[in-house]
Amino acid sequence: SAQDNSARHVWFKDDGTKMFVLGNQNTKLYQYSLSTAWNVSTATYDSVSFDITQDGSTVAAYFRADGLKFYVTGNLNDTIYQYSMSSAWDLSTASYDSVSYSVTAQASSPIGVWFKDDGTKMFVLEPGTTGKLFQYSLSTAWDVSTATYDSVSADIEGGTGGTGLFIRDDGEKLYTVSNATDRVYQYSMAAAGGWTTGMIRIA
């Protein structure tokens, strides 16, 4: 709360020694260090933050596994923004790539973003009672300016929309959370391409 009183998202470095919190009040990412990996009680603020000046409402972030790229969902402009860090997991070296992708044609006020681990697929979550999950392909991996909509989407369980998204590394499970029902929903991936009810194949 000393940094932002409207935190919206959290992400960890894969070894658990760094934590990143996305604030909506100041539209900033904040960086923390954990002296004991994965134990947030040992976290301290690094006095390092990065302004997300491209959108006035920042609601979700995704970090590439190597810590050199991150992406922020802005639901004011319905856009995914792309950033780079010249030193891995160090926000003091972050800069905007001047690269973004508008999902306005599909998602109203998007609330989450996720990528396939090779950067060739992107998934955007829309909240609300008509919420959907939308699928995109990137012709150049990790470059959202090359994204195109796959004309593939699925309704979120129970028509409740979603407020958070997680996809397992192997692409066989995905999870959404709803603040309308206070539930986490689990989905299995379809065995063949395309969507069936509540199912997707990441390929």
PDB file of N, CA and C in Angstrom, residues 104-194:
ATOM      1  N   THR A 104      -9.890  -4.006 -29.398  1.00  0.00           N
ATOM      2  CA  THR A 104     -11.199  -3.362 -29.326  1.00  0.00           C
ATOM      3  C   THR A 104     -12.258  -4.101 -30.135  1.00  0.00           C
ATOM      4  N   ALA A 105     -11.870  -4.643 -31.283  1.00  0.00           N
ATOM      5  CA  ALA A 105     -12.844  -5.324 -32.135  1.00  0.00           C
ATOM      6  C   ALA A 105     -13.403  -6.583 -31.484  1.00  0.00           C
ATOM      7  N   GLN A 106     -12.677  -7.132 -30.492  1.00  0.00           N
ATOM      8  CA  GLN A 106     -13.139  -8.341 -29.818  1.00  0.00           C
ATOM      9  C   GLN A 106     -13.518  -8.095 -28.357  1.00  0.00           C
ATOM     10  N   ALA A 107     -12.640  -7.477 -27.605  1.00  0.00           N
ATOM     11  CA  ALA A 107     -12.797  -7.412 -26.152  1.00  0.00           C
ATOM     12  C   ALA A 107     -13.079  -5.999 -25.683  1.00  0.00           C
ATOM     13  N   SER A 108     -14.129  -5.852 -24.900  1.00  0.00           N
ATOM     14  CA  SER A 108     -14.433  -4.578 -24.272  1.00  0.00           C
ATOM     15  C   SER A 108     -13.839  -4.565 -22.872  1.00  0.00           C
ATOM     16  N   SER A 109     -12.933  -3.626 -22.605  1.00  0.00           N
ATOM     17  CA  SER A 109     -12.264  -3.512 -21.307  1.00  0.00           C
ATOM     18  C   SER A 109     -11.581  -4.818 -20.904  1.00  0.00           C
ATOM     19  N   PRO A 110     -10.597  -5.302 -21.692  1.00  0.00           N
ATOM     20  CA  PRO A 110      -9.914  -6.558 -21.376  1.00  0.00           C
ATOM     21  C   PRO A 110      -9.293  -6.527 -19.989  1.00  0.00           C
ATOM     22  N   ILE A 111      -9.251  -7.697 -19.360  1.00  0.00           N
ATOM     23  CA  ILE A 111      -8.839  -7.781 -17.959  1.00  0.00           C
ATOM     24  C   ILE A 111      -7.611  -8.671 -17.755  1.00  0.00           C
ATOM     25  N   GLY A 112      -7.198  -9.406 -18.810  1.00  0.00           N
ATOM     26  CA  GLY A 112      -6.057 -10.304 -18.655  1.00  0.00           C
ATOM     27  C   GLY A 112      -5.448 -10.673 -19.984  1.00  0.00           C
ATOM     28  N   VAL A 113      -4.147 -11.060 -19.944  1.00  0.00           N
ATOM     29  CA  VAL A 113      -3.444 -11.505 -21.139  1.00  0.00           C
ATOM     30  C   VAL A 113      -2.517 -12.652 -20.768  1.00  0.00           C
ATOM     31  N   TRP A 114      -2.346 -13.597 -21.697  1.00  0.00           N
ATOM     32  CA  TRP A 114      -1.428 -14.720 -21.498  1.00  0.00           C
ATOM     33  C   TRP A 114      -0.842 -15.110 -22.842  1.00  0.00           C
ATOM     34  N   PHE A 115       0.375 -15.659 -22.826  1.00  0.00           N
ATOM     35  CA  PHE A 115       1.041 -16.079 -24.049  1.00  0.00           C
ATOM     36  C   PHE A 115       1.426 -17.551 -23.980  1.00  0.00           C
ATOM     37  N   LYS A 116       1.370 -18.216 -25.135  1.00  0.00           N
ATOM     38  CA  LYS A 116       2.009 -19.514 -25.261  1.00  0.00           C
ATOM     39  C   LYS A 116       3.495 -19.334 -25.024  1.00  0.00           C
ATOM     40  N   ASP A 117       4.166 -20.375 -24.480  1.00  0.00           N
ATOM     41  CA  ASP A 117       5.544 -20.177 -24.033  1.00  0.00           C
ATOM     42  C   ASP A 117       6.538 -19.936 -25.152  1.00  0.00           C
ATOM     43  N   ASP A 118       6.130 -20.134 -26.420  1.00  0.00           N
ATOM     44  CA  ASP A 118       7.018 -19.791 -27.529  1.00  0.00           C
ATOM     45  C   ASP A 118       6.664 -18.448 -28.162  1.00  0.00           C
ATOM     46  N   GLY A 119       5.678 -17.743 -27.586  1.00  0.00           N
ATOM     47  CA  GLY A 119       5.341 -16.403 -28.045  1.00  0.00           C
ATOM     48  C   GLY A 119       4.550 -16.328 -29.331  1.00  0.00           C
ATOM     49  N   THR A 120       4.010 -17.457 -29.805  1.00  0.00           N
ATOM     50  CA  THR A 120       3.286 -17.455 -31.079  1.00  0.00           C
ATOM     51  C   THR A 120       1.778 -17.370 -30.911  1.00  0.00           C
ATOM     52  N   LYS A 121       1.276 -17.480 -29.692  1.00  0.00           N
ATOM     53  CA  LYS A 121      -0.153 -17.361 -29.423  1.00  0.00           C
ATOM     54  C   LYS A 121      -0.358 -16.398 -28.262  1.00  0.00           C
ATOM     55  N   MET A 122      -1.438 -15.631 -28.336  1.00  0.00           N
ATOM     56  CA  MET A 122      -1.810 -14.703 -27.272  1.00  0.00           C
ATOM     57  C   MET A 122      -3.286 -14.920 -26.955  1.00  0.00           C
ATOM     58  N   PHE A 123      -3.624 -14.827 -25.676  1.00  0.00           N
ATOM     59  CA  PHE A 123      -4.992 -15.017 -25.219  1.00  0.00           C
ATOM     60  C   PHE A 123      -5.392 -13.814 -24.375  1.00  0.00           C
ATOM     61  N   VAL A 124      -6.557 -13.257 -24.661  1.00  0.00           N
ATOM     62  CA  VAL A 124      -7.025 -12.053 -23.978  1.00  0.00           C
ATOM     63  C   VAL A 124      -8.375 -12.350 -23.338  1.00  0.00           C
ATOM     64  N   LEU A 125      -8.486 -12.001 -22.065  1.00  0.00           N
ATOM     65  CA  LEU A 125      -9.693 -12.268 -21.293  1.00  0.00           C
ATOM     66  C   LEU A 125     -10.540 -11.018 -21.191  1.00  0.00           C
ATOM     67  N   GLU A 126     -11.835 -11.186 -21.460  1.00  0.00           N
ATOM     68  CA  GLU A 126     -12.807 -10.101 -21.328  1.00  0.00           C
ATOM     69  C   GLU A 126     -13.665 -10.365 -20.095  1.00  0.00           C
ATOM     70  N   PRO A 127     -13.904  -9.359 -19.267  1.00  0.00           N
ATOM     71  CA  PRO A 127     -14.706  -9.566 -18.057  1.00  0.00           C
ATOM     72  C   PRO A 127     -16.195  -9.404 -18.325  1.00  0.00           C
ATOM     73  N   GLY A 128     -16.975  -9.510 -17.264  1.00  0.00           N
ATOM     74  CA  GLY A 128     -18.396  -9.177 -17.325  1.00  0.00           C
ATOM     75  C   GLY A 128     -19.277 -10.364 -17.657  1.00  0.00           C
ATOM     76  N   THR A 129     -20.570 -10.114 -17.702  1.00  0.00           N
ATOM     77  CA  THR A 129     -21.550 -11.189 -17.882  1.00  0.00           C
ATOM     78  C   THR A 129     -21.508 -11.785 -19.283  1.00  0.00           C
ATOM     79  N   THR A 130     -20.915 -11.095 -20.231  1.00  0.00           N
ATOM     80  CA  THR A 130     -20.750 -11.644 -21.578  1.00  0.00           C
ATOM     81  C   THR A 130     -19.290 -11.955 -21.856  1.00  0.00           C
ATOM     82  N   GLY A 131     -18.504 -12.160 -20.802  1.00  0.00           N
ATOM     83  CA  GLY A 131     -17.066 -12.332 -20.934  1.00  0.00           C
ATOM     84  C   GLY A 131     -16.660 -13.525 -21.777  1.00  0.00           C
ATOM     85  N   LYS A 132     -15.581 -13.338 -22.526  1.00  0.00           N
ATOM     86  CA  LYS A 132     -15.037 -14.383 -23.387  1.00  0.00           C
ATOM     87  C   LYS A 132     -13.516 -14.401 -23.282  1.00  0.00           C
ATOM     88  N   LEU A 133     -12.937 -15.503 -23.753  1.00  0.00           N
ATOM     89  CA  LEU A 133     -11.496 -15.612 -23.928  1.00  0.00           C
ATOM     90  C   LEU A 133     -11.238 -15.649 -25.432  1.00  0.00           C
ATOM     91  N   PHE A 134     -10.342 -14.758 -25.916  1.00  0.00           N
ATOM     92  CA  PHE A 134     -10.068 -14.625 -27.338  1.00  0.00           C
ATOM     93  C   PHE A 134      -8.654 -15.099 -27.654  1.00  0.00           C
ATOM     94  N   GLN A 135      -8.481 -15.708 -28.805  1.00  0.00           N
ATOM     95  CA  GLN A 135      -7.201 -16.281 -29.209  1.00  0.00           C
ATOM     96  C   GLN A 135      -6.643 -15.554 -30.430  1.00  0.00           C
ATOM     97  N   TYR A 136      -5.314 -15.289 -30.394  1.00  0.00           N
ATOM     98  CA  TYR A 136      -4.617 -14.577 -31.460  1.00  0.00           C
ATOM     99  C   TYR A 136      -3.340 -15.337 -31.829  1.00  0.00           C
ATOM    100  N   SER A 137      -2.881 -15.155 -33.063  1.00  0.00           N
ATOM    101  CA  SER A 137      -1.599 -15.694 -33.511  1.00  0.00           C
ATOM    102  C   SER A 137      -0.637 -14.555 -33.806  1.00  0.00           C
ATOM    103  N   LEU A 138       0.641 -14.758 -33.453  1.00  0.00           N
ATOM    104  CA  LEU A 138       1.692 -13.776 -33.718  1.00  0.00           C
ATOM    105  C   LEU A 138       2.617 -14.349 -34.789  1.00  0.00           C
ATOM    106  N   SER A 139       2.714 -13.694 -35.938  1.00  0.00           N
ATOM    107  CA  SER A 139       3.564 -14.204 -37.015  1.00  0.00           C
ATOM    108  C   SER A 139       5.040 -14.078 -36.666  1.00  0.00           C
ATOM    109  N   THR A 140       5.383 -13.091 -35.847  1.00  0.00           N
ATOM    110  CA  THR A 140       6.720 -12.990 -35.255  1.00  0.00           C
ATOM    111  C   THR A 140       6.573 -13.168 -33.757  1.00  0.00           C
ATOM    112  N   ALA A 141       7.209 -14.201 -33.227  1.00  0.00           N
ATOM    113  CA  ALA A 141       7.034 -14.531 -31.810  1.00  0.00           C
ATOM    114  C   ALA A 141       7.350 -13.341 -30.920  1.00  0.00           C
ATOM    115  N   TRP A 142       6.485 -13.100 -29.959  1.00  0.00           N
ATOM    116  CA  TRP A 142       6.631 -12.075 -28.918  1.00  0.00           C
ATOM    117  C   TRP A 142       6.494 -10.648 -29.432  1.00  0.00           C
ATOM    118  N   ASP A 143       6.096 -10.480 -30.675  1.00  0.00           N
ATOM    119  CA  ASP A 143       5.902  -9.141 -31.239  1.00  0.00           C
ATOM    120  C   ASP A 143       4.407  -8.927 -31.456  1.00  0.00           C
ATOM    121  N   VAL A 144       3.766  -8.198 -30.526  1.00  0.00           N
ATOM    122  CA  VAL A 144       2.314  -8.084 -30.597  1.00  0.00           C
ATOM    123  C   VAL A 144       1.842  -7.257 -31.789  1.00  0.00           C
ATOM    124  N   SER A 145       2.735  -6.516 -32.422  1.00  0.00           N
ATOM    125  CA  SER A 145       2.334  -5.779 -33.624  1.00  0.00           C
ATOM    126  C   SER A 145       2.033  -6.733 -34.777  1.00  0.00           C
ATOM    127  N   THR A 146       2.463  -8.001 -34.661  1.00  0.00           N
ATOM    128  CA  THR A 146       2.204  -8.985 -35.715  1.00  0.00           C
ATOM    129  C   THR A 146       1.028  -9.893 -35.366  1.00  0.00           C
ATOM    130  N   ALA A 147       0.275  -9.542 -34.329  1.00  0.00           N
ATOM    131  CA  ALA A 147      -0.861 -10.373 -33.903  1.00  0.00           C
ATOM    132  C   ALA A 147      -2.035 -10.231 -34.858  1.00  0.00           C
ATOM    133  N   THR A 148      -2.724 -11.335 -35.072  1.00  0.00           N
ATOM    134  CA  THR A 148      -3.990 -11.331 -35.798  1.00  0.00           C
ATOM    135  C   THR A 148      -4.980 -12.202 -35.032  1.00  0.00           C
ATOM    136  N   TYR A 149      -6.230 -11.809 -35.068  1.00  0.00           N
ATOM    137  CA  TYR A 149      -7.274 -12.563 -34.373  1.00  0.00           C
ATOM    138  C   TYR A 149      -7.555 -13.857 -35.122  1.00  0.00           C
ATOM    139  N   ASP A 150      -7.608 -14.971 -34.395  1.00  0.00           N
ATOM    140  CA  ASP A 150      -7.836 -16.290 -34.998  1.00  0.00           C
ATOM    141  C   ASP A 150      -9.309 -16.575 -35.269  1.00  0.00           C
ATOM    142  N   SER A 151     -10.172 -15.614 -34.960  1.00  0.00           N
ATOM    143  CA  SER A 151     -11.628 -15.837 -35.029  1.00  0.00           C
ATOM    144  C   SER A 151     -12.024 -17.031 -34.168  1.00  0.00           C
ATOM    145  N   VAL A 152     -11.375 -17.120 -33.019  1.00  0.00           N
ATOM    146  CA  VAL A 152     -11.599 -18.195 -32.050  1.00  0.00           C
ATOM    147  C   VAL A 152     -11.833 -17.560 -30.692  1.00  0.00           C
ATOM    148  N   SER A 153     -12.950 -17.939 -30.053  1.00  0.00           N
ATOM    149  CA  SER A 153     -13.236 -17.432 -28.711  1.00  0.00           C
ATOM    150  C   SER A 153     -14.074 -18.464 -27.974  1.00  0.00           C
ATOM    151  N   ALA A 154     -14.196 -18.284 -26.673  1.00  0.00           N
ATOM    152  CA  ALA A 154     -15.043 -19.173 -25.875  1.00  0.00           C
ATOM    153  C   ALA A 154     -15.687 -18.374 -24.756  1.00  0.00           C
ATOM    154  N   ASP A 155     -16.915 -18.723 -24.446  1.00  0.00           N
ATOM    155  CA  ASP A 155     -17.591 -18.112 -23.312  1.00  0.00           C
ATOM    156  C   ASP A 155     -16.958 -18.602 -22.019  1.00  0.00           C
ATOM    157  N   ILE A 156     -16.829 -17.683 -21.067  1.00  0.00           N
ATOM    158  CA  ILE A 156     -16.323 -18.053 -19.748  1.00  0.00           C
ATOM    159  C   ILE A 156     -17.444 -18.700 -18.950  1.00  0.00           C
ATOM    160  N   GLU A 157     -17.097 -19.664 -18.135  1.00  0.00           N
ATOM    161  CA  GLU A 157     -18.043 -20.505 -17.406  1.00  0.00           C
ATOM    162  C   GLU A 157     -19.180 -19.721 -16.765  1.00  0.00           C
ATOM    163  N   GLY A 158     -20.402 -20.169 -17.042  1.00  0.00           N
ATOM    164  CA  GLY A 158     -21.581 -19.612 -16.384  1.00  0.00           C
ATOM    165  C   GLY A 158     -21.945 -18.222 -16.822  1.00  0.00           C
ATOM    166  N   GLY A 159     -21.281 -17.703 -17.866  1.00  0.00           N
ATOM    167  CA  GLY A 159     -21.566 -16.344 -18.315  1.00  0.00           C
ATOM    168  C   GLY A 159     -21.187 -15.288 -17.301  1.00  0.00           C
ATOM    169  N   THR A 160     -20.242 -15.640 -16.401  1.00  0.00           N
ATOM    170  CA  THR A 160     -19.877 -14.713 -15.337  1.00  0.00           C
ATOM    171  C   THR A 160     -18.705 -13.825 -15.705  1.00  0.00           C
ATOM    172  N   GLY A 161     -18.112 -14.069 -16.876  1.00  0.00           N
ATOM    173  CA  GLY A 161     -16.915 -13.329 -17.218  1.00  0.00           C
ATOM    174  C   GLY A 161     -15.753 -13.770 -16.354  1.00  0.00           C
ATOM    175  N   GLY A 162     -14.697 -13.017 -16.338  1.00  0.00           N
ATOM    176  CA  GLY A 162     -13.527 -13.380 -15.552  1.00  0.00           C
ATOM    177  C   GLY A 162     -12.754 -12.151 -15.153  1.00  0.00           C
ATOM    178  N   THR A 163     -11.938 -12.302 -14.104  1.00  0.00           N
ATOM    179  CA  THR A 163     -11.089 -11.197 -13.672  1.00  0.00           C
ATOM    180  C   THR A 163      -9.631 -11.610 -13.567  1.00  0.00           C
ATOM    181  N   GLY A 164      -9.320 -12.854 -13.923  1.00  0.00           N
ATOM    182  CA  GLY A 164      -7.942 -13.319 -13.903  1.00  0.00           C
ATOM    183  C   GLY A 164      -7.792 -14.540 -14.777  1.00  0.00           C
ATOM    184  N   LEU A 165      -6.571 -14.757 -15.295  1.00  0.00           N
ATOM    185  CA  LEU A 165      -6.312 -15.828 -16.250  1.00  0.00           C
ATOM    186  C   LEU A 165      -4.961 -16.452 -15.960  1.00  0.00           C
ATOM    187  N   PHE A 166      -4.910 -17.809 -16.022  1.00  0.00           N
ATOM    188  CA  PHE A 166      -3.645 -18.532 -15.905  1.00  0.00           C
ATOM    189  C   PHE A 166      -3.704 -19.742 -16.824  1.00  0.00           C
ATOM    190  N   ILE A 167      -2.647 -19.966 -17.614  1.00  0.00           N
ATOM    191  CA  ILE A 167      -2.559 -21.132 -18.479  1.00  0.00           C
ATOM    192  C   ILE A 167      -1.314 -21.924 -18.103  1.00  0.00           C
ATOM    193  N   ARG A 168      -1.487 -23.236 -17.888  1.00  0.00           N
ATOM    194  CA  ARG A 168      -0.379 -24.089 -17.482  1.00  0.00           C
ATOM    195  C   ARG A 168       0.669 -24.136 -18.591  1.00  0.00           C
ATOM    196  N   ASP A 169       1.946 -24.327 -18.210  1.00  0.00           N
ATOM    197  CA  ASP A 169       3.040 -24.248 -19.176  1.00  0.00           C
ATOM    198  C   ASP A 169       2.875 -25.197 -20.352  1.00  0.00           C
ATOM    199  N   ASP A 170       2.340 -26.384 -20.104  1.00  0.00           N
ATOM    200  CA  ASP A 170       2.200 -27.350 -21.194  1.00  0.00           C
ATOM    201  C   ASP A 170       0.960 -27.099 -22.045  1.00  0.00           C
ATOM    202  N   GLY A 171       0.185 -26.085 -21.704  1.00  0.00           N
ATOM    203  CA  GLY A 171      -0.969 -25.718 -22.497  1.00  0.00           C
ATOM    204  C   GLY A 171      -2.143 -26.659 -22.392  1.00  0.00           C
ATOM    205  N   GLU A 172      -2.148 -27.540 -21.392  1.00  0.00           N
ATOM    206  CA  GLU A 172      -3.225 -28.518 -21.274  1.00  0.00           C
ATOM    207  C   GLU A 172      -4.327 -28.095 -20.309  1.00  0.00           C
ATOM    208  N   LYS A 173      -4.072 -27.080 -19.504  1.00  0.00           N
ATOM    209  CA  LYS A 173      -5.085 -26.594 -18.566  1.00  0.00           C
ATOM    210  C   LYS A 173      -5.080 -25.074 -18.569  1.00  0.00           C
ATOM    211  N   LEU A 174      -6.271 -24.488 -18.426  1.00  0.00           N
ATOM    212  CA  LEU A 174      -6.352 -23.052 -18.189  1.00  0.00           C
ATOM    213  C   LEU A 174      -7.356 -22.790 -17.078  1.00  0.00           C
ATOM    214  N   TYR A 175      -7.172 -21.658 -16.412  1.00  0.00           N
ATOM    215  CA  TYR A 175      -7.971 -21.316 -15.240  1.00  0.00           C
ATOM    216  C   TYR A 175      -8.388 -19.851 -15.335  1.00  0.00           C
ATOM    217  N   THR A 176      -9.619 -19.580 -14.944  1.00  0.00           N
ATOM    218  CA  THR A 176     -10.080 -18.203 -14.801  1.00  0.00           C
ATOM    219  C   THR A 176     -10.680 -18.037 -13.409  1.00  0.00           C
ATOM    220  N   VAL A 177     -10.707 -16.808 -12.945  1.00  0.00           N
ATOM    221  CA  VAL A 177     -11.327 -16.502 -11.660  1.00  0.00           C
ATOM    222  C   VAL A 177     -12.397 -15.457 -11.879  1.00  0.00           C
ATOM    223  N   SER A 178     -13.518 -15.600 -11.173  1.00  0.00           N
ATOM    224  CA  SER A 178     -14.637 -14.672 -11.314  1.00  0.00           C
ATOM    225  C   SER A 178     -14.905 -13.984  -9.985  1.00  0.00           C
ATOM    226  N   ASN A 179     -14.980 -12.655 -10.003  1.00  0.00           N
ATOM    227  CA  ASN A 179     -15.353 -11.954  -8.776  1.00  0.00           C
ATOM    228  C   ASN A 179     -16.864 -11.832  -8.642  1.00  0.00           C
ATOM    229  N   ALA A 180     -17.597 -12.331  -9.656  1.00  0.00           N
ATOM    230  CA  ALA A 180     -19.054 -12.369  -9.549  1.00  0.00           C
ATOM    231  C   ALA A 180     -19.524 -13.577  -8.753  1.00  0.00           C
ATOM    232  N   THR A 181     -18.794 -14.700  -8.898  1.00  0.00           N
ATOM    233  CA  THR A 181     -19.188 -15.930  -8.205  1.00  0.00           C
ATOM    234  C   THR A 181     -18.198 -16.338  -7.124  1.00  0.00           C
ATOM    235  N   ASP A 182     -17.063 -15.614  -7.033  1.00  0.00           N
ATOM    236  CA  ASP A 182     -15.997 -15.964  -6.079  1.00  0.00           C
ATOM    237  C   ASP A 182     -15.521 -17.395  -6.300  1.00  0.00           C
ATOM    238  N   ARG A 183     -15.340 -17.773  -7.554  1.00  0.00           N
ATOM    239  CA  ARG A 183     -14.911 -19.120  -7.902  1.00  0.00           C
ATOM    240  C   ARG A 183     -13.742 -19.069  -8.888  1.00  0.00           C
ATOM    241  N   VAL A 184     -12.915 -20.123  -8.829  1.00  0.00           N
ATOM    242  CA  VAL A 184     -11.903 -20.381  -9.841  1.00  0.00           C
ATOM    243  C   VAL A 184     -12.414 -21.512 -10.728  1.00  0.00           C
ATOM    244  N   TYR A 185     -12.388 -21.298 -12.052  1.00  0.00           N
ATOM    245  CA  TYR A 185     -12.881 -22.282 -13.007  1.00  0.00           C
ATOM    246  C   TYR A 185     -11.711 -22.923 -13.738  1.00  0.00           C
ATOM    247  N   GLN A 186     -11.774 -24.236 -13.908  1.00  0.00           N
ATOM    248  CA  GLN A 186     -10.720 -25.011 -14.552  1.00  0.00           C
ATOM    249  C   GLN A 186     -11.219 -25.575 -15.876  1.00  0.00           C
ATOM    250  N   TYR A 187     -10.375 -25.445 -16.914  1.00  0.00           N
ATOM    251  CA  TYR A 187     -10.708 -25.937 -18.257  1.00  0.00           C
ATOM    252  C   TYR A 187      -9.616 -26.886 -18.732  1.00  0.00           C
ATOM    253  N   SER A 188     -10.012 -27.908 -19.478  1.00  0.00           N
ATOM    254  CA  SER A 188      -9.070 -28.785 -20.154  1.00  0.00           C
ATOM    255  C   SER A 188      -8.999 -28.408 -21.618  1.00  0.00           C
ATOM    256  N   MET A 189      -7.830 -28.628 -22.226  1.00  0.00           N
ATOM    257  CA  MET A 189      -7.657 -28.299 -23.628  1.00  0.00           C
ATOM    258  C   MET A 189      -8.270 -29.382 -24.508  1.00  0.00           C
ATOM    259  N   ALA A 190      -8.827 -28.974 -25.627  1.00  0.00           N
ATOM    260  CA  ALA A 190      -9.413 -29.925 -26.565  1.00  0.00           C
ATOM    261  C   ALA A 190      -8.320 -30.750 -27.233  1.00  0.00           C
ATOM    262  N   ALA A 191      -8.672 -31.951 -27.644  1.00  0.00           N
ATOM    263  CA  ALA A 191      -7.710 -32.834 -28.296  1.00  0.00           C
ATOM    264  C   ALA A 191      -7.443 -32.425 -29.737  1.00  0.00           C
ATOM    265  N   ALA A 192      -8.369 -31.654 -30.328  1.00  0.00           N
ATOM    266  CA  ALA A 192      -8.190 -31.197 -31.706  1.00  0.00           C
ATOM    267  C   ALA A 192      -8.216 -29.679 -31.735  1.00  0.00           C
ATOM    268  N   GLY A 193      -7.784 -29.094 -32.857  1.00  0.00           N
ATOM    269  CA  GLY A 193      -7.717 -27.639 -32.945  1.00  0.00           C
ATOM    270  C   GLY A 193      -9.082 -26.991 -32.810  1.00  0.00           C
ATOM    271  N   GLY A 194      -9.068 -25.714 -32.437  1.00  0.00           N
ATOM    272  CA  GLY A 194     -10.304 -24.961 -32.290  1.00  0.00           C
ATOM    273  C   GLY A 194     -10.953 -25.176 -30.936  1.00  0.00           C
TER     274      GLY A 194
END
